[in-house]
Amino acid sequence: MSEFTIHHHVSELMTLLGVRLSDPVGEEVYTEKLLKSRTPYITTQVSSSQAKRKIAESSQTPIEFLAKYDELKGKNARDLDPLVYMLSKLCEEDQTKEFLKKNALDKARKEGMTLEPHSKVTSQLPTSGAKLTEEELSEIKDALQKQAKVVDTASSDFLKKVLRERQVTRKVNIPQQPDWLFQRTHLTLDFMPSVAGPADENIIPLGTLPVYSQEQAVLSDLLLNMAGQEARYILPRPLSEKYAAKEFLIDQSLDTSVQELVKRILPLCTNYSTVVRFIEEKSSFEYGLVNHALSQAMDTLIKDYLVMRAQLEQQMKQGQLTLQKLCFYLQPTMRILEILASVANSINRGKCIGGAVLSLLHEKTASMIGDNKSAELCLYLTQSACVPYMEILEKWIYGGIIKDPFSEFLVEENETIQKEKLQEDYNDAYWEKHYSVFQERIPVFLEQVADKILNTGKYLNVVRQCGRNVKCPFAEELVYTVKERRYYDQIERAYSYASQLLLTLLIEEKELMARLRSIKHYFLLDKGDFIVQFMDWTEDEMKQHIDDIHPSRLESLLELTLRTSTANVDPFKDDLRVDLLPFDLTSQLLQILAIDSKQEKEYRIDPTDIRLSGLESFSFDYVVKWPTSLVISRKALTRYQILFRHLFYCKHVERQLCNVWMGNKQTKIYALSKSRWYSAAFALRQRMLNFVQNFEYYMMFEVIEPNWHSFQQNMSKVSNVDDVLAFHSDFLDSCLKDCMLTSTELLRIVHKLLVVCVTFSNYVQRVSATTTVEAETERLRDSSLQSSLSNKERKVDAQKKRTATKVVMEHVDQVLADENFEQTIMTFDNNFSRHLLELLDKIMDENTKTYDHKHFNIIYRLDFNGFYTEKLEAMSAERAMKDNSVLSDSSAHTNSSNGSLPASFTAQRPDSVRYVPGQYKPHKGSGSGSDR
């Protein structure tokens, strides 16, 4: 069982048990534990019997359990013994049983049902004729309704599930059979169904005849019964059910010794009837090609049997056949028909079709080792039944084509999933679901190579859809043998050829790595001059509302940027597109991360509440054609878009802070009396710029580049396309995780930090707008007129310039003297400091729990001199003092702990306290209300 299958089963089990929302641990953890702890189950008679006995001892209805086990065992149910073994282990887990019991009770109570047995409910009913009050009648009515609801719900769900699985499992278009095939009841080699007694009423009892006459009469009847014909003294009884064994009535006046010989021969007639009925039934279209081939093989043996029976009849007419000779001659044939009847009964009980029939025949063949004649017979039947299945298998692994008219093959095609959706649907699973394996159709002898069979045909099918002629040089006929190694080697060679063929097509002809490098250039900001130039030219467009932006203008600017930057040498640059998404990055990620959690409704996006700018909705898109879309699917492109939007927004924040820095340079020419507060704004801007630049450096050079290097190394060693898909997915998942885009809490903190930086930049630029305009006017006038002025005019102009500078300086002093400016800068400082400390503390806390120290690199960059560590230690000390103090009112304690942030970043670190990861926990509502 593959890792993906186990992950799916674990997810389904968590959903059914209702622990998906309450359990903080995801299915990945349980899957990893199962993969590490699982051991191969060895089916033995001892383990099965012990497990069965253990379940029966702990069951309230052991007889029903044992009867159901025998029924499923008789139907050759696959994986029955491993399931019973697992259930026996669950019987030993008291904690698990208590959880399952509580979960069942909670679900029943929620649905208004009861889990009491029917017998207990019916035993509470009053005796017939008893008088009941209205209250008692109402109670009985409620109890019966609950029990009826249990029965109706279970049966309805079970029926829907069976019908759905039956419809999905087999997509058979059965041809219409002629009516005369059902109307002419005499078209059979079996006994007529209407025979229930002797046709001749004048038959005298055999006991009145001599023993020799009795033997001759019985001999004639036996030869008739051997051919499924009506006799006089040995009569077939009507069948009690469709697949019941044929029984016979014997004249009880028959001599005892003769009667014993007849009883020895009659099982042959019973087995003949079973085999003939099987052949005639399984020859119908709906039972598939495997049953057709098996029926044909049995029919060949039945023809030989009928020839032998005709020879015995000839000897009887010549007077050379006795009952003892007949019994002797039939000994080998009785064993053959016994085996044929056993196979027929097993297939009928299990309603086996296709691969299930081959599994049963394979197990039957393996069980006959030691009996050469029986083993040869079973081998003949298995080889004959395998012929159509192997032909389907050959077409699949040698040509990538499925020709399975009766849905018997282990691989089935889902025609509703088309490859064109790979570039449209995020959840499209063309590679996983267009061709899939059905477990019940896998023959036992092909279970170990089922995945390779699936992948071999998938690889060839992709090549064939690209217009290539697929012709495997190792194509050989597949023939069933008891030694499985032979066709294992053939399948392995076909798999190696198919995987290498598709890899060569993707990597060499379709230039997969070149396309991935192209995507990395644009989506992961690998081309520095390209993204800077593009942001310069689209700055005005990005500020507008999404409804006011013309995508055609953005496309034109994108094309112009591509042509005038280093991206011009990229041969795939024309596949890059502009995409305006209807949601911002944070809302999208929070909604994705909250799927199947308690916060799913909280983060659900309402399009009517979103008012996006071009910057918030902008993203790149990429045109990918088949078969490259297998690797670069819509799901992969969406991950690239998430990374790009995150990096793009960080780059925008950096540009805004750099604009503030440029504006700050202009104010340095003024001697401001209130420069203390403007200097505080300078320092805060530098801290913000340091955070953003180090955060970008961390993502670009400590996350993306190392992961890309590992991805390239892995790609140089791949042997099949599944490895390519896995390595590409791992690369994107690692980038998303290490860029803090898969943690809801880290994502929200980073988003708040960036919003504070952008809001601060906008505020400072508005304050210094007048200064910037005046300085720019003076600079332009000086540069254009300075050379043409005389000395006197230059003195006058210098005086004007000093006057203008004084006016601007007084204006700025007036702005800075305003208490709102001082308070605003302090608010920005406190918000930024609180969120940054919260981010550092959360990174420490999460990495301490998960033992994944990748995020520590960003801590080392932001806290290279221990500055923030001192603040975290001071906050821990203050919190520890408050926690140790005795407070009678819990609400007062809560209010006092909300003020744990130091008022100034110049606070001294206590020498007796050290920072403990996770001890600093920001309270709810501490940051959102005052963020600017």
Short mmCIF file of C-alpha atoms in Angstrom, two decimals, residues 270-557:
data_model
loop_
_atom_site.label_atom_id
_atom_site.label_comp_id
_atom_site.label_asym_id
_atom_site.label_seq_id
_atom_site.Cartn_x
_atom_site.Cartn_y
_atom_site.Cartn_z
CA THR A 270 -24.06 -33.73 -9.01
CA ASN A 271 -20.74 -32.20 -10.00
CA TYR A 272 -21.61 -32.52 -13.70
CA SER A 273 -24.82 -30.58 -13.11
CA THR A 274 -22.93 -27.85 -11.22
CA VAL A 275 -20.29 -27.49 -13.93
CA VAL A 276 -22.81 -27.45 -16.81
CA ARG A 277 -24.90 -24.80 -15.09
CA PHE A 278 -21.75 -22.74 -14.51
CA ILE A 279 -20.71 -23.02 -18.17
CA GLU A 280 -24.12 -22.03 -19.49
CA GLU A 281 -24.49 -19.10 -17.10
CA LYS A 282 -20.96 -17.65 -17.31
CA SER A 283 -21.04 -17.73 -21.10
CA SER A 284 -23.33 -14.68 -21.00
CA PHE A 285 -21.88 -11.28 -21.87
CA GLU A 286 -22.16 -9.67 -18.45
CA TYR A 287 -19.75 -12.14 -16.81
CA GLY A 288 -16.76 -10.93 -18.79
CA LEU A 289 -14.00 -12.37 -20.93
CA VAL A 290 -12.24 -14.23 -18.12
CA ASN A 291 -15.35 -16.22 -17.23
CA HIS A 292 -15.93 -16.80 -20.95
CA ALA A 293 -12.46 -18.27 -21.32
CA LEU A 294 -12.84 -20.37 -18.18
CA SER A 295 -16.22 -21.65 -19.38
CA GLN A 296 -14.68 -22.57 -22.72
CA ALA A 297 -11.91 -24.53 -20.99
CA MET A 298 -14.45 -26.35 -18.81
CA ASP A 299 -16.62 -27.02 -21.85
CA THR A 300 -13.67 -28.71 -23.55
CA LEU A 301 -13.31 -31.05 -20.57
CA ILE A 302 -17.06 -31.70 -20.50
CA LYS A 303 -16.94 -32.72 -24.15
CA ASP A 304 -14.25 -35.28 -23.32
CA TYR A 305 -16.37 -36.43 -20.43
CA LEU A 306 -19.41 -36.91 -22.68
CA VAL A 307 -17.28 -38.89 -25.15
CA MET A 308 -16.21 -41.17 -22.32
CA ARG A 309 -19.81 -41.52 -21.22
CA ALA A 310 -20.83 -42.53 -24.77
CA GLN A 311 -18.09 -45.19 -24.78
CA LEU A 312 -19.40 -46.58 -21.49
CA GLU A 313 -22.92 -46.66 -22.92
CA GLN A 314 -21.61 -48.62 -25.91
CA GLN A 315 -20.03 -51.17 -23.58
CA MET A 316 -23.30 -51.47 -21.66
CA LYS A 317 -25.20 -52.25 -24.86
CA GLN A 318 -22.64 -54.93 -25.65
CA GLY A 319 -23.12 -56.42 -22.19
CA GLN A 320 -19.54 -55.72 -21.14
CA LEU A 321 -20.26 -53.11 -18.44
CA THR A 322 -21.13 -53.78 -14.83
CA LEU A 323 -21.71 -51.42 -11.94
CA GLN A 324 -18.33 -52.31 -10.41
CA LYS A 325 -16.56 -51.62 -13.73
CA LEU A 326 -18.40 -48.30 -14.09
CA CYS A 327 -17.29 -47.25 -10.64
CA PHE A 328 -13.71 -48.20 -11.48
CA TYR A 329 -13.66 -46.43 -14.85
CA LEU A 330 -15.07 -43.20 -13.36
CA GLN A 331 -12.46 -42.76 -10.60
CA PRO A 332 -10.19 -40.29 -12.53
CA THR A 333 -13.19 -38.46 -13.98
CA MET A 334 -14.81 -38.06 -10.58
CA ARG A 335 -11.73 -36.21 -9.31
CA ILE A 336 -11.70 -33.93 -12.34
CA LEU A 337 -15.36 -33.02 -12.03
CA GLU A 338 -14.95 -32.54 -8.31
CA ILE A 339 -12.26 -29.90 -8.93
CA LEU A 340 -14.33 -28.23 -11.67
CA ALA A 341 -17.38 -28.11 -9.41
CA SER A 342 -15.29 -26.71 -6.55
CA VAL A 343 -14.02 -23.90 -8.81
CA ALA A 344 -17.54 -23.21 -10.08
CA ASN A 345 -19.00 -23.06 -6.56
CA SER A 346 -16.25 -20.73 -5.32
CA ILE A 347 -16.78 -18.32 -8.23
CA ASN A 348 -20.55 -18.44 -7.80
CA ARG A 349 -20.41 -17.78 -4.05
CA GLY A 350 -18.06 -14.83 -4.44
CA LYS A 351 -19.72 -13.54 -7.62
CA CYS A 352 -16.22 -13.24 -9.00
CA ILE A 353 -15.44 -11.46 -12.25
CA GLY A 354 -12.15 -10.71 -14.00
CA GLY A 355 -9.16 -10.50 -11.69
CA ALA A 356 -11.05 -12.03 -8.77
CA VAL A 357 -11.57 -15.22 -10.82
CA LEU A 358 -7.87 -15.39 -11.60
CA SER A 359 -6.99 -14.90 -7.94
CA LEU A 360 -9.23 -17.78 -6.97
CA LEU A 361 -7.79 -20.04 -9.68
CA HIS A 362 -4.22 -19.09 -8.70
CA GLU A 363 -4.85 -19.99 -5.06
CA LYS A 364 -6.52 -23.21 -6.12
CA THR A 365 -3.52 -24.10 -8.29
CA ALA A 366 -1.07 -23.34 -5.49
CA SER A 367 -3.06 -25.51 -3.07
CA MET A 368 -2.83 -28.52 -5.40
CA ILE A 369 0.96 -28.79 -5.17
CA GLY A 370 1.74 -32.45 -4.42
CA ASP A 371 -1.12 -33.79 -6.52
CA ASN A 372 0.31 -33.68 -10.02
CA LYS A 373 -2.87 -34.52 -11.91
CA SER A 374 -4.98 -32.01 -10.01
CA ALA A 375 -2.24 -29.36 -10.27
CA GLU A 376 -2.06 -29.84 -14.05
CA LEU A 377 -5.84 -29.48 -14.31
CA CYS A 378 -5.89 -26.28 -12.26
CA LEU A 379 -2.94 -24.91 -14.20
CA TYR A 380 -4.79 -25.61 -17.47
CA LEU A 381 -7.89 -23.80 -16.20
CA THR A 382 -5.88 -20.82 -14.91
CA GLN A 383 -3.85 -20.46 -18.10
CA SER A 384 -6.99 -20.63 -20.23
CA ALA A 385 -8.80 -18.04 -18.10
CA CYS A 386 -5.71 -15.75 -18.10
CA VAL A 387 -5.51 -15.49 -21.89
CA PRO A 388 -7.95 -12.56 -22.38
CA TYR A 389 -6.67 -10.82 -19.24
CA MET A 390 -3.07 -11.10 -20.39
CA GLU A 391 -4.03 -9.77 -23.82
CA ILE A 392 -5.50 -6.66 -22.19
CA LEU A 393 -2.37 -6.38 -20.05
CA GLU A 394 -0.08 -6.64 -23.10
CA LYS A 395 -1.91 -3.85 -24.93
CA TRP A 396 -1.64 -1.67 -21.85
CA ILE A 397 2.03 -2.13 -20.95
CA TYR A 398 3.26 -2.29 -24.56
CA GLY A 399 1.04 0.39 -26.12
CA GLY A 400 -0.70 2.37 -23.39
CA ILE A 401 -4.14 1.31 -24.66
CA ILE A 402 -6.99 -0.15 -22.61
CA LYS A 403 -9.36 -2.45 -24.46
CA ASP A 404 -11.53 -3.76 -21.65
CA PRO A 405 -15.16 -4.08 -22.82
CA PHE A 406 -16.44 -5.68 -19.61
CA SER A 407 -14.42 -3.73 -17.00
CA GLU A 408 -12.33 -6.62 -15.75
CA PHE A 409 -8.81 -5.17 -15.97
CA LEU A 410 -7.04 -3.81 -12.90
CA VAL A 411 -6.66 -0.37 -14.56
CA GLU A 412 -9.73 1.65 -15.50
CA GLU A 413 -9.96 4.91 -17.42
CA ASN A 414 -12.08 7.78 -16.16
CA GLU A 415 -13.07 9.57 -19.34
CA THR A 416 -14.65 12.49 -17.49
CA ILE A 417 -11.20 13.72 -16.38
CA GLN A 418 -9.50 15.34 -19.35
CA LYS A 419 -5.94 16.64 -19.65
CA GLU A 420 -7.19 20.05 -20.76
CA LYS A 421 -8.36 20.73 -17.18
CA LEU A 422 -4.80 20.58 -15.87
CA GLN A 423 -4.41 24.27 -16.72
CA GLU A 424 -7.87 25.26 -15.48
CA ASP A 425 -8.79 23.39 -12.32
CA TYR A 426 -6.69 23.67 -9.16
CA ASN A 427 -8.08 20.39 -7.80
CA ASP A 428 -7.77 18.54 -11.08
CA ALA A 429 -6.15 15.13 -10.55
CA TYR A 430 -5.66 13.96 -14.11
CA TRP A 431 -2.45 12.10 -13.40
CA GLU A 432 -3.85 10.39 -10.28
CA LYS A 433 -7.45 9.71 -11.36
CA HIS A 434 -7.66 9.55 -15.15
CA TYR A 435 -6.21 6.07 -14.84
CA SER A 436 -6.62 4.29 -11.52
CA VAL A 437 -6.20 0.82 -10.05
CA PHE A 438 -9.16 -1.14 -8.70
CA GLN A 439 -8.00 -3.36 -5.88
CA GLU A 440 -10.70 -5.99 -6.33
CA ARG A 441 -9.69 -6.54 -9.96
CA ILE A 442 -6.02 -7.24 -9.27
CA PRO A 443 -5.09 -10.93 -9.53
CA VAL A 444 -3.12 -12.15 -6.54
CA PHE A 445 -0.11 -12.98 -8.67
CA LEU A 446 0.08 -9.38 -9.99
CA GLU A 447 -0.38 -7.50 -6.71
CA GLN A 448 3.32 -6.75 -6.27
CA VAL A 449 3.63 -5.14 -9.71
CA ALA A 450 0.20 -3.49 -9.90
CA ASP A 451 1.64 0.02 -9.48
CA LYS A 452 4.26 -0.60 -12.14
CA ILE A 453 1.58 -1.89 -14.51
CA LEU A 454 -0.44 1.29 -13.94
CA ASN A 455 2.52 3.61 -14.43
CA THR A 456 3.84 1.77 -17.49
CA GLY A 457 0.61 2.25 -19.38
CA LYS A 458 0.25 5.84 -18.16
CA TYR A 459 3.70 6.76 -19.44
CA LEU A 460 3.06 5.20 -22.85
CA ASN A 461 -0.38 6.79 -23.02
CA VAL A 462 1.13 10.26 -22.54
CA VAL A 463 3.64 9.61 -25.32
CA ARG A 464 0.90 8.29 -27.58
CA GLN A 465 -1.26 11.38 -26.96
CA CYS A 466 1.66 13.49 -28.16
CA GLY A 467 1.30 11.88 -31.59
CA ARG A 468 4.16 9.42 -31.20
CA ASN A 469 4.07 5.84 -32.40
CA VAL A 470 4.69 3.62 -29.38
CA LYS A 471 6.32 0.30 -30.15
CA CYS A 472 8.00 -1.48 -27.27
CA PRO A 473 11.10 -3.44 -28.40
CA PHE A 474 10.67 -5.87 -25.51
CA ALA A 475 7.10 -6.89 -26.35
CA GLU A 476 6.61 -10.57 -25.54
CA GLU A 477 3.58 -12.71 -24.97
CA LEU A 478 2.57 -12.94 -21.32
CA VAL A 479 1.66 -16.46 -20.22
CA TYR A 480 0.53 -17.45 -16.73
CA THR A 481 2.96 -19.62 -14.82
CA VAL A 482 3.14 -20.69 -11.21
CA LYS A 483 6.59 -19.08 -11.10
CA GLU A 484 5.75 -15.38 -11.09
CA ARG A 485 9.29 -14.20 -11.76
CA ARG A 486 8.97 -14.66 -15.50
CA TYR A 487 6.28 -12.09 -16.21
CA TYR A 488 7.60 -9.90 -13.43
CA ASP A 489 10.76 -9.49 -15.49
CA GLN A 490 8.74 -8.76 -18.63
CA ILE A 491 6.71 -6.07 -16.83
CA GLU A 492 9.89 -4.59 -15.35
CA ARG A 493 11.49 -4.26 -18.80
CA ALA A 494 8.35 -2.65 -20.22
CA TYR A 495 8.22 -0.25 -17.26
CA SER A 496 11.85 0.80 -17.70
CA TYR A 497 11.31 1.43 -21.42
CA ALA A 498 8.12 3.45 -20.88
CA SER A 499 9.55 5.61 -18.09
CA GLN A 500 12.71 6.36 -20.04
CA LEU A 501 10.69 7.18 -23.17
CA LEU A 502 8.48 9.70 -21.38
CA LEU A 503 11.40 11.22 -19.46
CA THR A 504 13.29 11.75 -22.70
CA LEU A 505 10.22 13.38 -24.22
CA LEU A 506 9.68 15.74 -21.28
CA ILE A 507 13.22 16.69 -20.35
CA GLU A 508 14.98 16.71 -23.70
CA GLU A 509 12.36 17.47 -26.33
CA LYS A 510 9.90 19.54 -24.26
CA GLU A 511 12.74 21.16 -22.27
CA LEU A 512 11.12 20.75 -18.89
CA MET A 513 14.02 22.09 -16.82
CA ALA A 514 14.37 25.14 -19.07
CA ARG A 515 10.67 25.91 -18.53
CA LEU A 516 10.99 25.46 -14.79
CA ARG A 517 13.96 27.83 -14.77
CA SER A 518 11.89 30.31 -16.77
CA ILE A 519 9.08 30.11 -14.21
CA LYS A 520 11.63 30.57 -11.42
CA HIS A 521 12.95 33.73 -13.10
CA TYR A 522 9.56 35.41 -13.06
CA PHE A 523 7.57 33.91 -10.20
CA LEU A 524 10.43 33.67 -7.72
CA LEU A 525 11.98 37.04 -8.77
CA ASP A 526 15.15 35.52 -10.12
CA LYS A 527 15.52 38.31 -12.72
CA GLY A 528 16.28 41.36 -10.59
CA ASP A 529 16.32 44.07 -13.26
CA PHE A 530 13.11 42.72 -14.79
CA ILE A 531 11.00 43.01 -11.64
CA VAL A 532 12.42 46.44 -10.68
CA GLN A 533 11.74 47.85 -14.12
CA PHE A 534 8.27 46.32 -14.20
CA MET A 535 7.36 47.78 -10.81
CA ASP A 536 8.61 51.21 -11.90
CA TRP A 537 6.47 51.25 -15.03
CA THR A 538 3.32 49.82 -13.42
CA GLU A 539 3.42 51.88 -10.21
CA ASP A 540 0.50 54.09 -11.22
CA GLU A 541 -1.56 51.15 -12.42
CA MET A 542 -1.02 49.18 -9.19
CA LYS A 543 -2.46 52.01 -7.08
CA GLN A 544 -5.82 51.91 -8.87
CA HIS A 545 -8.83 49.81 -7.98
CA ILE A 546 -9.00 46.43 -9.68
CA ASP A 547 -12.12 47.45 -11.64
CA ASP A 548 -10.33 50.51 -13.04
CA ILE A 549 -7.29 48.63 -14.32
CA HIS A 550 -7.03 47.68 -17.97
CA PRO A 551 -5.37 44.24 -18.23
CA SER A 552 -4.32 45.03 -21.79
CA ARG A 553 -2.20 47.94 -20.54
CA LEU A 554 -0.51 45.70 -17.98
CA GLU A 555 0.12 43.13 -20.72
CA SER A 556 1.74 45.80 -22.86
CA LEU A 557 3.93 47.03 -20.02
#
